[in-house]
Short mmCIF file of C-alpha atoms in Angstrom, two decimals:
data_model
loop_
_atom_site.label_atom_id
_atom_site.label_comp_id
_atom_site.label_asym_id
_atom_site.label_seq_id
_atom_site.Cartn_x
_atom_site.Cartn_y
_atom_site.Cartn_z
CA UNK F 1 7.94 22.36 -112.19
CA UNK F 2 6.13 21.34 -109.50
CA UNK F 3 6.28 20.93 -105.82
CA UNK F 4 5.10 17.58 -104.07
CA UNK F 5 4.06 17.72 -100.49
CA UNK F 6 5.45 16.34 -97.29
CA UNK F 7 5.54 13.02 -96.52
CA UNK F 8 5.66 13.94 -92.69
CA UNK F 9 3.03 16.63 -93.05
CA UNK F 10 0.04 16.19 -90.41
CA UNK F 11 -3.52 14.59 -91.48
CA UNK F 12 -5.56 17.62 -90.70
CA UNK F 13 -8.38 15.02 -89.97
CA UNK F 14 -5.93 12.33 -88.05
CA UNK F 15 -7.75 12.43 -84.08
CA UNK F 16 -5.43 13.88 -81.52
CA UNK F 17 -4.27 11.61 -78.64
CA UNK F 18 -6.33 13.02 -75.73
CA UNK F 19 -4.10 14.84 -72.74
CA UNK F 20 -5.84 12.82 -69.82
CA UNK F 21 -4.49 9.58 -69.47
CA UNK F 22 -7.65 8.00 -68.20
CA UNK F 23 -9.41 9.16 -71.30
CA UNK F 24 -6.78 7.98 -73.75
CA UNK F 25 -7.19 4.30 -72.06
CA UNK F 26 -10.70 4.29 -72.56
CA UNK F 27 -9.91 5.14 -75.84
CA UNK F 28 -8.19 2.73 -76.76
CA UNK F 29 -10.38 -0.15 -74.77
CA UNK F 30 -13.94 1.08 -76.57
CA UNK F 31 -12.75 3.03 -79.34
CA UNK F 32 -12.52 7.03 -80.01
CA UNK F 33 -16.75 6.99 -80.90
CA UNK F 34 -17.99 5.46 -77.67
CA UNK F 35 -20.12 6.87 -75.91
CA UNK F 36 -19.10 5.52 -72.37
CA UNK F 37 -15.60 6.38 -72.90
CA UNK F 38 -16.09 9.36 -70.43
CA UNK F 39 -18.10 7.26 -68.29
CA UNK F 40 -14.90 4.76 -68.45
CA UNK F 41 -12.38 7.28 -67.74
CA UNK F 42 -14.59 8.97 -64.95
CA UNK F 43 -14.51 5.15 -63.19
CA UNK F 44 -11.17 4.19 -63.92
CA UNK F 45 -9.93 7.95 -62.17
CA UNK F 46 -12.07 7.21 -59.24
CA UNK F 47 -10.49 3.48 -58.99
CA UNK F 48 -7.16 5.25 -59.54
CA UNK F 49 -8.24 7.30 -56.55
CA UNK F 50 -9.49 5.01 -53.83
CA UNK F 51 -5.88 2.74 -54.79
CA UNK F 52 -3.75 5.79 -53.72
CA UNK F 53 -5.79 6.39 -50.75
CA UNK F 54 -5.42 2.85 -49.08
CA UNK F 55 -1.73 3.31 -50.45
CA UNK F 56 -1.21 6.87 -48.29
CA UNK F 57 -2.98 4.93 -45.30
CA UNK F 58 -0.79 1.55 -45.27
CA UNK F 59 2.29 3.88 -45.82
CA UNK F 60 1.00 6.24 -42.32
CA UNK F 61 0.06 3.27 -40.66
CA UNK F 62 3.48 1.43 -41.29
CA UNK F 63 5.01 4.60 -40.49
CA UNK F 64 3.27 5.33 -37.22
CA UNK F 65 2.91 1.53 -36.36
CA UNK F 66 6.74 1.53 -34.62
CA UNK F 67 5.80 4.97 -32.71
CA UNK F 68 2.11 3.53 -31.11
CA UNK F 69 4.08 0.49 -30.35
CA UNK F 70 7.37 3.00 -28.82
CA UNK F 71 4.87 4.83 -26.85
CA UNK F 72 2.47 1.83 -25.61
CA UNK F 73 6.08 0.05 -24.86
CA UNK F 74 7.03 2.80 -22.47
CA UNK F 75 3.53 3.43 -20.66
CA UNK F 76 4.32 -0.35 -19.85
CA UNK F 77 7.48 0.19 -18.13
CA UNK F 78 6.09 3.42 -16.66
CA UNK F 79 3.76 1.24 -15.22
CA UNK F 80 6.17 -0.76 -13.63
CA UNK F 81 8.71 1.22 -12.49
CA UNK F 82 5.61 3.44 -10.76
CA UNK F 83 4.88 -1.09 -9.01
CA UNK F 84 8.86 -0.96 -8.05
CA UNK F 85 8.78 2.32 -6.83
CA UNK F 86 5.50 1.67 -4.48
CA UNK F 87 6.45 -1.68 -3.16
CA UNK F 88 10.06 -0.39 -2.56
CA UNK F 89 8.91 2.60 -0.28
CA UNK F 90 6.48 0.22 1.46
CA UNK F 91 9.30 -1.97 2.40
CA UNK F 92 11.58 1.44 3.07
CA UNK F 93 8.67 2.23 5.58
CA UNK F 94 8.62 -0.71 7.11
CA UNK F 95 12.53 -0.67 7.81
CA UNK F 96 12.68 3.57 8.37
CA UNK F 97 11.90 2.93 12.52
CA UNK F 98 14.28 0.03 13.21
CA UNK F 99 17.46 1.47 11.03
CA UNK F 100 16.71 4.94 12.62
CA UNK F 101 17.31 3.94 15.91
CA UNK F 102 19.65 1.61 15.50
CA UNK F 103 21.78 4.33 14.17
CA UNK F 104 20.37 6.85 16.90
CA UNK F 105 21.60 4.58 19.64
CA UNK F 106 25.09 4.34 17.96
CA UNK F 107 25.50 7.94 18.33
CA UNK F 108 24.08 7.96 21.79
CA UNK F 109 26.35 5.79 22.77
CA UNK F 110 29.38 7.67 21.43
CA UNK F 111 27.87 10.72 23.46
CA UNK F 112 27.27 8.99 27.13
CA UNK F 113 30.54 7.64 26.46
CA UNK F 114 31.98 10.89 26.01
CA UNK F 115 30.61 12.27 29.32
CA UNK F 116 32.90 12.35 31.93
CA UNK F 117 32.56 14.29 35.03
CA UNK F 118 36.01 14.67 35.73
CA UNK F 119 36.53 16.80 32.60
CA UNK F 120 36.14 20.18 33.52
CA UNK F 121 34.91 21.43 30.65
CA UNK F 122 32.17 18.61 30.65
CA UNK F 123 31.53 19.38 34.25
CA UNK F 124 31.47 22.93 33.72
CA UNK F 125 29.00 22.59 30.84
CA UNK F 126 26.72 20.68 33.25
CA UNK F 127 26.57 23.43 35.70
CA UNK F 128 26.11 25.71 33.65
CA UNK F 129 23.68 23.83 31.38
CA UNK F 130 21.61 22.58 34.97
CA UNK F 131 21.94 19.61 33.58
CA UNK F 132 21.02 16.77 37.00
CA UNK F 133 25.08 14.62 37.52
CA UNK F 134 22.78 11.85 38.85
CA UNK F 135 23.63 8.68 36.48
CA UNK F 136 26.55 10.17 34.83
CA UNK F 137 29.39 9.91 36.83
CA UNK F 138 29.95 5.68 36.73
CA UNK F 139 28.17 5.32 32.91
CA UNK F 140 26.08 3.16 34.61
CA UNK F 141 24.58 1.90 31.05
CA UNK F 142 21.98 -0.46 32.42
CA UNK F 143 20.35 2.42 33.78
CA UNK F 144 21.34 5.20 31.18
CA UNK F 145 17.91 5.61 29.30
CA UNK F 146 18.14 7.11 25.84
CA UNK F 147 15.44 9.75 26.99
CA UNK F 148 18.07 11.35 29.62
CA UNK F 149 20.49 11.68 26.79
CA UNK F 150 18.46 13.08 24.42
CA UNK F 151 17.61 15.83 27.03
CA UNK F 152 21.18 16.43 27.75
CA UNK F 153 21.60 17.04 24.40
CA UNK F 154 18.48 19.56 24.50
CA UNK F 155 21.35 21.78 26.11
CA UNK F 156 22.91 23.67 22.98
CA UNK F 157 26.36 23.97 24.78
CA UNK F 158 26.82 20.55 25.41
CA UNK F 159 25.08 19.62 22.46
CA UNK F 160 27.77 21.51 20.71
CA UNK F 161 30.82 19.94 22.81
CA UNK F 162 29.12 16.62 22.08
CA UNK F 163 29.37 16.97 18.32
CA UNK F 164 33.16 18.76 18.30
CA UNK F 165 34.11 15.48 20.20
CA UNK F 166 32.61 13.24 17.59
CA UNK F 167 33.36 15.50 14.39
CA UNK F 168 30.24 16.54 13.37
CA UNK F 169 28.61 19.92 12.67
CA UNK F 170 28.42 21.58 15.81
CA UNK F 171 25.16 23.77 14.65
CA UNK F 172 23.63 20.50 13.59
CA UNK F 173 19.92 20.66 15.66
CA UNK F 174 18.50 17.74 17.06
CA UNK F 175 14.85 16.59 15.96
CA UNK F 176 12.04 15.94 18.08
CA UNK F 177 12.02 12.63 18.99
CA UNK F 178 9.75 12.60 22.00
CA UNK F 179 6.65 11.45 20.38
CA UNK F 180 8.22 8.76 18.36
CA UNK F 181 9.59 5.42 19.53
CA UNK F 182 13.39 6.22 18.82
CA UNK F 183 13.95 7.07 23.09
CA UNK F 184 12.72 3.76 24.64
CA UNK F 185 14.69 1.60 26.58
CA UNK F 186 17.72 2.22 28.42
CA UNK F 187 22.05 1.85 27.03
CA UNK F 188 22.97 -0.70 25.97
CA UNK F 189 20.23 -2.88 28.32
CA UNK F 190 17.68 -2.28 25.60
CA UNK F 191 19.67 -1.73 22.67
CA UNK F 192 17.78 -2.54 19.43
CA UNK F 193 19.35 -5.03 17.27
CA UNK F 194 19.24 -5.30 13.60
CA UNK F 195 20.68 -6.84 10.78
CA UNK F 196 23.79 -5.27 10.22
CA UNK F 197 23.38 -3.02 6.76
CA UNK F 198 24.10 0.35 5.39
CA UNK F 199 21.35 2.20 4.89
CA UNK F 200 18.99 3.84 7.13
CA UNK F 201 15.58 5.00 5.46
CA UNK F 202 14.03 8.59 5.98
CA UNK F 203 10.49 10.25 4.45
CA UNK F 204 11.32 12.52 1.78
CA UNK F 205 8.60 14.81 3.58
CA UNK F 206 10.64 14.67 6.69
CA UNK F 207 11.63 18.10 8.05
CA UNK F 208 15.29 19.94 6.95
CA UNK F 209 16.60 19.22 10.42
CA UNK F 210 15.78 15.65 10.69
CA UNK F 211 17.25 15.47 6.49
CA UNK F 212 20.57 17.13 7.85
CA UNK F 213 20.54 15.18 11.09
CA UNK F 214 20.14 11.78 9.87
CA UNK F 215 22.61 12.72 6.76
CA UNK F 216 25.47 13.91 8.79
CA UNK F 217 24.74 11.16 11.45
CA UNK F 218 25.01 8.37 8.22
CA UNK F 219 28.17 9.98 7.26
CA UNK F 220 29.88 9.99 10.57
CA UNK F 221 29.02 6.12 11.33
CA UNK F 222 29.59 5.12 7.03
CA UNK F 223 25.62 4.81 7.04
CA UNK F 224 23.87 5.92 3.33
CA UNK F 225 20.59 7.90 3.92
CA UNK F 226 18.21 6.44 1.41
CA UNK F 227 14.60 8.50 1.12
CA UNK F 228 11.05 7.05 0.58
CA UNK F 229 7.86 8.28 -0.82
CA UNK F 230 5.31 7.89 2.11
CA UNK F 231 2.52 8.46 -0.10
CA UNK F 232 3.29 5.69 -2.14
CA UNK F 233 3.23 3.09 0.87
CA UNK F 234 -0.35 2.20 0.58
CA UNK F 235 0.10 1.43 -2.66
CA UNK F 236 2.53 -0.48 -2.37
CA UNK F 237 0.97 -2.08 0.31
CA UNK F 238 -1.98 -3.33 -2.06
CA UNK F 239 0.16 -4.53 -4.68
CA UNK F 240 1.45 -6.94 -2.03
CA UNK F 241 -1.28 -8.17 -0.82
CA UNK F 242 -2.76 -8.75 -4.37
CA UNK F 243 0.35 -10.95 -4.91
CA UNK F 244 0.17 -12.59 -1.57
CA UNK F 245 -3.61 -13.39 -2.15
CA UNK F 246 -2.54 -14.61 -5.93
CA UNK F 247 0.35 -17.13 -4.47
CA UNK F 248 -2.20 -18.26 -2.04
CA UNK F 249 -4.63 -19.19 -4.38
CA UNK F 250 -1.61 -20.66 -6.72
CA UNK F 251 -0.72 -22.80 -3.86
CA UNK F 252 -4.62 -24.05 -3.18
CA UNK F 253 -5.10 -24.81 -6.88
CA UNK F 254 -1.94 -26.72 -7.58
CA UNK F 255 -2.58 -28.87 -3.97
CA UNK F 256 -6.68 -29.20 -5.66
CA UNK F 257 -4.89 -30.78 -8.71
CA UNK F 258 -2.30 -32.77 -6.50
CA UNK F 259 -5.29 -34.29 -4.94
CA UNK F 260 -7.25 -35.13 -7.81
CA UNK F 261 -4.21 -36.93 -10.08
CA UNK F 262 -3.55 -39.08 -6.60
CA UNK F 263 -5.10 -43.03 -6.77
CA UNK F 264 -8.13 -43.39 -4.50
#
């Protein structure tokens, strides 16, 4: 009796599919007994290469394309805010003097108008204070000059009455306003007028007792103390002129072009 063989038994001389894919493609496009299969293979892993490479790069740049453009978006508004912020403390500057003192006088005011000679705590304060009666005792306000009650006020007693009568701080300290414009002129003779608003505008670099004084002062009379950057008024300054120079020349070119469509 005897045994056939396999019909699924393995051609010991059959070629065995190579295990690199490159190789088994060059195989099959030249044949097993090429000699530039290897040569094939060798370029077809290097193309195979170079295509993932440009692949990983589109893929990072598609990626990081929304964060350059997040990032260049907000140095843009950086930019801008940084233009709002110096041409709003130029403009703060410009108004800090006038809303200062128009507030300064209103609180004057409610102080000379709160001296009265006849009260003997007043008039005791005085004496004691050596504070001169002459121009107090009538309120003469046409010749009441702001400087004469801002030295009143230099006397902490009275200072001290004068703020318990109009409900502020009594320790609240007065700033030095003798080299600044705030004392000129006389009640109300030389009062300075504004346009009525809210706000009165300080230098954040302005000393604790003028931040406290002006603060309490806003609160008393429904004032809002708004602060400014004083070393961002120059800047702001330029940016205003650049624009006032560019609307200037706007205004030349558009008349230049007026005057050349008109007939002769």
């Amino acid at each position: 009796m005897t045994t056939g063989s396999s019909d699924t038994a393995a051609d010991p001389e059959s070629p065995k599919e190579p295990s690199d894919p490159f190789l088994a493609r060059a195989q099959k496009m030249l044949g097993s007994n090429s000699e530039k299969v290897t040569e094939v293979a060798f370029w077809m892993l290097q193309k195979q290469t170079e295509l993932e490479l440009v692949e990983t790069q589109l893929r990072y740049y598609k990626e990081n394309n929304n964060v350059l453009m997040k990032k260049a978006k907000q140095a843009h508004e950086l930019e801008l805010r940084n233009k709002i912020q110096n041409e709003e403390s130029y403009f703060k500057y410009i108004l800090s003097y006038p809303t200062q003192r128009c507030l300064l006088q209103h609180l004057f005011d409610r102080v000379a108008f709160n001296v009265n000679l006849s009260d003997e705590e007043i008039s005791r304060l005085f004496d004691a204070s050596n504070v001169p009666r002459e121009g107090w005792g009538l309120l003469d306000y046409e010749t009441l000059p702001m400087e004469r009650i801002y030295r009143m006020l230099q006397s902490q007693d009275l200072r001290r009455e004068m703020w318990r009568r109009l409900g502020l701080n009594e320790d609240m300290e007065l700033p030095d306003f003798t080299t600044t414009g705030h004392l000129h002129g006389n009640l109300p003779g030389d009062e300075f007028f504004w346009t009525p608003g809210n706000f009165v505008y300080l230098d954040k670099n302005a000393s604790e007792v003028e931040k406290r004084f002006f603060r309490e002062v806003c609160n008393k009379f429904d004032r809002y103390l708004d602060v400014f950057d004083i070393d961002r008024v120059p800047l702001g300054e330029l940016i205003l002129e650049s624009k006032a120079r560019a609307c200037s020349q706007a205004a030349q070119d558009s008349a230049a072009v007026t005057s050349k469509a008109e007939p002769e």
